[in-house]
Tab-separated table of C-alpha atoms in Angstrom:
chain	number	residue	atom	x	y	z
I	1	MET	CA	257.059	39.227	35.999
I	2	ARG	CA	254.699	41.332	38.585
I	3	ARG	CA	256.688	44.263	39.909
I	4	MET	CA	256.330	47.063	41.290
I	5	ILE	CA	258.631	49.423	39.869
I	6	ALA	CA	257.780	52.385	41.733
I	7	THR	CA	259.669	50.819	44.633
I	8	LEU	CA	262.263	50.080	42.269
I	9	THR	CA	264.018	53.647	41.264
I	10	GLY	CA	267.106	54.991	42.060
I	11	ALA	CA	266.165	55.517	45.451
I	12	ALA	CA	266.023	51.889	45.697
I	13	ALA	CA	268.507	51.334	48.148
I	14	ALA	CA	266.911	53.895	50.544
I	15	ALA	CA	263.448	51.284	50.463
I	16	LEU	CA	265.469	48.665	51.895
I	17	ILE	CA	268.428	51.072	54.637
I	18	ALA	CA	266.384	54.359	54.978
I	19	PRO	CA	263.634	53.307	57.097
I	20	ALA	CA	265.269	51.494	60.193
I	21	LEU	CA	267.440	55.233	60.151
I	22	VAL	CA	265.983	57.865	59.349
I	23	ALA	CA	264.361	59.945	62.165
I	24	ALA	CA	260.505	59.765	62.327
I	25	ALA	CA	260.228	63.257	61.234
I	26	ALA	CA	261.951	62.675	58.059
I	27	PRO	CA	260.377	62.921	55.280
I	28	ALA	CA	281.835	52.059	29.860
I	29	ASN	CA	283.756	51.629	27.112
I	30	ALA	CA	287.110	53.842	28.047
I	31	GLN	CA	290.260	53.618	27.308
I	32	PRO	CA	293.697	53.986	29.375
I	33	ALA	CA	295.437	56.888	29.212
I	34	ARG	CA	299.190	56.400	29.921
I	35	ALA	CA	300.056	57.097	33.049
I	36	SER	CA	301.573	60.372	33.669
I	37	ALA	CA	304.248	60.684	36.220
I	38	GLN	CA	303.021	63.009	39.164
I	39	PRO	CA	305.552	63.544	42.171
I	40	ALA	CA	304.314	62.157	46.059
I	41	GLN	CA	301.834	64.360	47.304
I	42	THR	CA	302.187	64.579	50.895
I	43	ASP	CA	297.877	65.152	50.792
I	44	PRO	CA	295.308	62.519	49.884
I	45	VAL	CA	292.862	65.460	49.256
I	46	SER	CA	295.015	67.592	47.219
I	47	ALA	CA	296.111	64.107	45.269
I	48	LEU	CA	292.007	63.618	44.596
I	49	LYS	CA	291.303	67.386	43.453
I	50	SER	CA	294.306	66.995	40.839
I	51	GLN	CA	292.507	64.325	39.006
I	52	PHE	CA	289.385	66.377	38.231
I	53	LYS	CA	290.047	66.985	34.659
I	54	LEU	CA	287.485	67.111	31.804
I	55	HIS	CA	287.004	63.346	30.333
I	56	ARG	CA	289.799	61.928	32.418
I	57	GLY	CA	287.911	59.251	35.103
I	58	VAL	CA	289.282	56.198	37.592
I	59	ARG	CA	288.226	52.702	36.686
I	60	LEU	CA	285.613	51.105	39.496
I	61	ALA	CA	285.534	46.987	40.452
I	62	GLU	CA	283.446	46.944	43.602
I	63	ASN	CA	282.688	43.612	45.283
I	64	ALA	CA	279.955	43.536	47.761
I	65	LYS	CA	277.604	41.536	49.901
I	66	ILE	CA	274.991	41.861	52.275
I	67	ILE	CA	273.971	39.124	54.623
I	68	GLY	CA	270.806	39.047	56.492
I	69	GLU	CA	269.162	36.909	59.170
I	70	GLY	CA	265.712	36.181	58.104
I	71	LYS	CA	264.159	32.443	58.532
I	72	LYS	CA	267.838	31.320	57.983
I	73	GLN	CA	271.088	33.250	57.416
I	74	ARG	CA	271.411	34.496	54.009
I	75	ALA	CA	273.625	36.743	51.876
I	76	ILE	CA	273.015	39.002	48.413
I	77	PHE	CA	276.558	39.087	46.420
I	78	ASN	CA	277.176	41.937	43.941
I	79	ARG	CA	279.569	42.603	41.685
I	80	ARG	CA	279.765	46.236	40.023
I	81	GLY	CA	282.152	47.642	37.478
I	82	GLY	CA	282.698	50.761	34.950
I	83	VAL	CA	284.206	53.759	34.529
I	84	LEU	CA	283.269	56.944	36.691
I	85	GLU	CA	284.214	60.557	34.831
I	86	PHE	CA	285.320	63.492	36.204
I	87	GLY	CA	284.262	66.558	35.614
I	88	THR	CA	285.870	70.307	37.114
I	89	SER	CA	284.815	69.390	40.870
I	90	GLY	CA	284.718	65.751	41.128
I	91	VAL	CA	282.614	62.247	39.634
I	92	VAL	CA	279.962	64.105	36.848
I	93	ALA	CA	279.617	60.634	34.565
I	94	SER	CA	279.721	56.938	34.602
I	95	ASP	CA	279.168	53.983	33.070
I	96	VAL	CA	278.766	50.632	34.902
I	97	THR	CA	277.597	47.505	35.300
I	98	ASP	CA	275.647	45.808	38.189
I	99	GLU	CA	275.168	41.865	38.098
I	100	PHE	CA	273.801	39.904	41.524
I	101	THR	CA	274.300	36.489	42.697
I	102	LEU	CA	271.371	34.865	45.036
I	103	PRO	CA	272.219	31.499	46.433
I	104	GLY	CA	269.427	29.832	46.873
I	105	ALA	CA	266.590	31.825	45.932
I	106	ASP	CA	263.865	31.174	43.909
I	107	LYS	CA	263.346	31.567	39.881
I	108	GLU	CA	261.238	34.342	40.564
I	109	LEU	CA	263.511	36.346	42.130
I	110	LYS	CA	266.782	35.552	40.745
I	111	GLY	CA	265.078	36.973	37.149
I	112	LEU	CA	264.278	40.266	39.073
I	113	PHE	CA	267.762	40.582	39.890
I	114	GLY	CA	269.128	40.476	36.468
I	115	PRO	CA	272.207	41.800	34.683
I	116	SER	CA	272.253	45.895	34.471
I	117	ARG	CA	273.674	48.541	32.596
I	118	THR	CA	273.498	52.212	34.518
I	119	ILE	CA	274.737	55.457	32.684
I	120	THR	CA	274.338	58.585	34.657
I	121	VAL	CA	275.486	62.002	33.084
I	122	LYS	CA	274.768	65.397	33.386
I	123	GLY	CA	272.159	64.133	36.845
I	124	THR	CA	270.177	62.027	34.802
I	125	THR	CA	270.466	57.884	35.081
I	126	TYR	CA	270.067	55.576	32.181
I	127	THR	CA	268.997	51.760	33.488
I	128	SER	CA	269.305	48.735	31.146
I	129	GLY	CA	268.177	45.572	32.185
I	130	GLY	CA	267.775	44.334	35.811
I	131	PHE	CA	264.761	45.236	38.159
I	132	TYR	CA	262.750	46.664	34.635
I	133	ALA	CA	263.424	44.782	31.668
I	134	ASP	CA	260.304	43.287	31.082
I	135	SER	CA	258.811	46.048	32.332
I	136	MET	CA	260.125	48.352	29.180
I	137	PRO	CA	257.544	49.650	25.899
I	138	GLU	CA	258.570	47.426	23.149
I	139	GLY	CA	261.488	49.065	21.187
I	140	LYS	CA	262.754	50.965	24.584
I	141	LYS	CA	266.107	49.873	25.955
I	142	TRP	CA	266.567	52.043	28.918
I	143	LEU	CA	264.862	53.329	31.795
I	144	ARG	CA	265.367	57.589	32.557
I	145	ALA	CA	265.642	58.722	36.285
I	146	LYS	CA	266.292	61.992	37.684
I	147	GLY	CA	269.686	61.852	39.985
I	148	GLY	CA	272.223	59.552	39.513
I	149	THR	CA	274.549	59.276	42.896
I	150	VAL	CA	273.004	56.168	43.604
I	151	ALA	CA	273.292	53.170	41.864
I	152	PRO	CA	268.956	51.788	41.693
I	153	GLY	CA	268.243	49.331	43.555
I	154	ASN	CA	272.095	48.525	45.185
I	155	PRO	CA	272.141	49.573	48.897
I	156	ALA	CA	275.645	47.611	49.055
I	157	GLN	CA	277.167	50.660	47.341
I	158	GLN	CA	280.419	51.774	48.880
I	159	ILE	CA	278.681	53.836	51.401
I	160	LEU	CA	282.321	55.410	52.508
I	161	ASN	CA	282.463	57.209	49.331
I	162	PRO	CA	286.674	58.253	48.514
I	163	LEU	CA	286.421	60.503	45.492
I	164	GLU	CA	284.279	62.624	47.771
I	165	PRO	CA	287.074	65.368	49.253
I	166	ALA	CA	285.164	65.861	52.068
I	167	THR	CA	284.583	62.089	52.807
I	168	LEU	CA	287.694	61.451	51.944
I	169	LYS	CA	289.233	64.161	54.786
I	170	ALA	CA	286.640	62.876	57.169
I	171	ALA	CA	287.815	59.320	57.125
I	172	LEU	CA	291.458	60.316	57.418
I	173	ALA	CA	291.115	62.436	59.901
I	174	HIS	CA	289.770	59.204	62.220
I	175	THR	CA	292.595	57.175	61.199
I	176	ALA	CA	293.406	54.625	64.031
I	177	THR	CA	296.293	52.360	61.808
I	178	ARG	CA	298.604	52.419	59.313
I	179	ARG	CA	300.369	49.775	57.852
I	180	PRO	CA	301.569	48.250	54.837
I	181	GLY	CA	299.110	47.372	52.649
I	182	GLY	CA	300.413	44.958	49.353
I	183	THR	CA	300.342	46.348	45.674
I	184	TRP	CA	297.414	47.397	44.131
I	185	ASP	CA	296.979	49.068	40.734
I	186	GLY	CA	300.762	48.314	39.973
I	187	ALA	CA	301.276	50.995	43.575
I	188	ARG	CA	302.610	49.890	46.604
I	189	THR	CA	300.219	50.717	49.134
I	190	VAL	CA	300.154	51.849	53.459
I	191	VAL	CA	296.820	51.180	54.755
I	192	HIS	CA	294.782	53.638	56.419
I	193	SER	CA	291.762	52.099	58.520
I	194	GLY	CA	289.502	53.061	61.151
I	195	THR	CA	285.728	53.942	62.015
I	196	ILE	CA	283.976	57.060	61.624
I	197	THR	CA	279.815	57.035	62.307
I	198	LEU	CA	276.998	57.854	60.125
I	199	GLY	CA	276.069	60.735	61.192
I	200	GLU	CA	279.875	62.221	60.581
I	201	LEU	CA	278.625	60.595	56.829
I	202	TYR	CA	275.873	62.109	56.001
I	203	LYS	CA	277.279	65.496	56.687
I	204	VAL	CA	279.853	65.214	54.317
I	205	SER	CA	279.000	62.631	51.783
I	206	PRO	CA	275.973	63.350	49.630
I	207	THR	CA	276.384	59.377	48.804
I	208	VAL	CA	275.049	58.714	51.973
I	209	ARG	CA	272.418	61.433	51.796
I	210	ALA	CA	271.187	60.234	49.180
I	211	LEU	CA	271.051	56.931	50.318
I	212	LEU	CA	269.312	57.364	53.204
I	213	SER	CA	267.096	60.151	51.853
I	214	GLY	CA	266.939	61.826	54.916
I	215	LYS	CA	268.797	62.503	57.957
I	216	PRO	CA	269.695	59.398	60.626
I	217	SER	CA	267.918	59.475	63.766
I	218	ALA	CA	270.010	59.769	66.991
I	219	ALA	CA	270.870	56.125	67.214
I	220	SER	CA	271.353	55.608	63.768
I	221	ALA	CA	273.691	58.595	63.639
I	222	THR	CA	275.426	56.439	66.001
I	223	LEU	CA	275.817	53.395	64.255
I	224	PRO	CA	280.025	53.036	63.038
I	225	VAL	CA	280.772	52.265	59.766
I	226	SER	CA	284.656	50.618	59.608
I	227	TRP	CA	286.973	51.522	56.678
I	228	LYS	CA	290.312	50.797	55.512
I	229	LEU	CA	291.979	53.275	52.598
I	230	TYR	CA	294.640	51.985	50.543
I	231	LEU	CA	297.127	54.664	49.611
I	232	GLY	CA	299.866	54.338	46.907
I	233	PRO	CA	302.568	56.528	46.759
I	234	ASP	CA	300.647	59.166	44.560
I	235	GLN	CA	298.554	59.579	47.493
I	236	LEU	CA	295.711	58.183	45.449
I	237	VAL	CA	293.313	55.651	46.557
I	238	ARG	CA	293.493	52.202	45.253
I	239	ARG	CA	291.398	50.160	47.005
I	240	ALA	CA	288.535	50.956	49.157
I	241	VAL	CA	286.843	48.593	52.162
I	242	SER	CA	284.072	49.568	54.134
I	243	SER	CA	281.668	47.407	56.584
I	244	TRP	CA	278.305	48.257	58.426
I	245	THR	CA	275.545	46.875	60.489
I	246	GLN	CA	271.970	47.832	61.089
I	247	SER	CA	269.346	46.444	62.725
I	248	LEU	CA	265.922	46.739	60.782
I	249	ARG	CA	264.223	44.738	63.740
I	250	GLY	CA	260.700	46.057	64.784
I	251	LEU	CA	260.549	46.409	60.391
I	252	THR	CA	261.451	42.934	59.001
I	253	SER	CA	262.927	41.535	61.792
I	254	LEU	CA	266.225	41.405	60.353
I	255	ASP	CA	269.772	42.634	61.205
I	256	MET	CA	271.580	43.185	57.614
I	257	THR	CA	275.248	43.480	57.654
I	258	TYR	CA	276.931	45.513	54.322
I	259	LEU	CA	280.156	44.918	53.197
I	260	ASN	CA	281.730	46.583	50.467
I	261	ASP	CA	285.381	46.258	48.893
I	262	SER	CA	285.868	48.840	46.260
I	263	ARG	CA	289.086	48.792	43.903
I	264	TYR	CA	290.369	52.082	41.666
I	265	SER	CA	292.911	52.044	38.922
I	266	GLY	CA	293.769	53.459	35.841
I	267	TRP	CA	293.082	57.099	36.719
I	268	GLY	CA	293.498	59.399	34.536
I	269	VAL	CA	291.376	56.643	32.119
I	270	LYS	CA	290.295	58.967	29.112
I	271	SER	CA	286.273	58.770	29.642
I	272	ALA	CA	283.687	60.422	27.169
I	273	ILE	CA	280.262	58.693	28.716
I	274	LYS	CA	277.191	60.069	26.683
I	275	ALA	CA	273.340	59.344	27.292
I	276	PRO	CA	271.771	56.501	25.509
I	277	PRO	CA	270.118	57.469	22.218
I	278	ALA	CA	266.935	59.077	23.105
I	279	SER	CA	264.815	56.877	20.703
I	280	GLN	CA	265.537	53.992	23.241
I	281	VAL	CA	264.516	55.686	26.317
I	282	ALA	CA	261.184	55.121	28.439
I	283	ASP	CA	260.711	57.215	31.531
I	284	PHE	CA	258.232	55.728	34.636
I	285	ASP	CA	255.324	56.897	32.712
I	286	ASP	CA	255.888	54.497	29.980
I	287	LEU	CA	256.276	51.518	32.074
I	288	VAL	CA	254.243	48.672	30.906
I	289	LEU	CA	253.231	47.805	34.836
I	290	GLY	CA	251.801	44.406	36.159
I	291	GLU	CA	250.187	43.730	39.688
I	292	GLU	CA	251.820	45.567	42.176
I	293	GLN	CA	254.359	43.448	44.365
I	294	THR	CA	254.660	45.363	47.467
I	295	GLU	CA	257.140	43.818	49.543
I	296	ASP	CA	260.789	45.137	48.310
I	297	PRO	CA	263.003	42.567	47.060
I	298	PHE	CA	265.612	42.787	48.611
I	299	VAL	CA	263.599	42.333	51.885
I	300	ARG	CA	262.021	39.303	50.388
I	301	VAL	CA	265.335	37.530	49.643
I	302	PHE	CA	265.392	36.975	53.186
I	303	LYS	CA	262.625	35.866	54.192
I	304	ASP	CA	262.344	33.383	51.643
């Protein structure tokens, strides 16, 4: 399959999102730990920080959908799951798998969006499968790239990251309603809901800054992100739902809506994520590239 790997690095999400948002001047195999009894916390941010311990983490199960208007309305579905490992200041490593579903897409596109596994550790991301599978040199399985906040090629990942204390605090400051949220991960929850602007998220969230790769324009900074956070009696997040819409009109004549539903379970799970064996790792300079494909594959889905 012919690809342009250079556009599908850890900034691949920005290739779809950033152009319409950034100002013109801006350039798994973890075993669960026995849940320990915790007193109820009145402060969700403090409750989150109390989980930041070496070799402990939380399980992630994420479902997302990108809806776009091209020649016809089409959607991309994404399922992502694995383990996020904490250090003393937040998430320091992750081991997640990604799988995309593209209803009605041609065989080539479906192959391009094949399943992938991504390991991020010590600021470096290693990806196996997905965009890079048939461009890897013989005997190599993992593609290495620096930076690991954003999963490669996944613009539908959770834009409001509730595992960042500053982001969690900023979102909850915009709480408009509270109500019973049902039971998640065995805990009865209260769902807090509200909206926050993209500009506000950019100021506090490393995830959003990595995703956009530049400061939002004045117009884009006002885009509302709707959110719901389901908090258990220990004030830990069990579910986070977010949605937002951006216009790519003038670039691709598309309006794109991103819907994300992330579930967090097994708080305190034991984890010791390691980088893949060096003998199986390749860098971008090692890739066997064919003819360039200059059009972003996510956009192409909606134009076909």
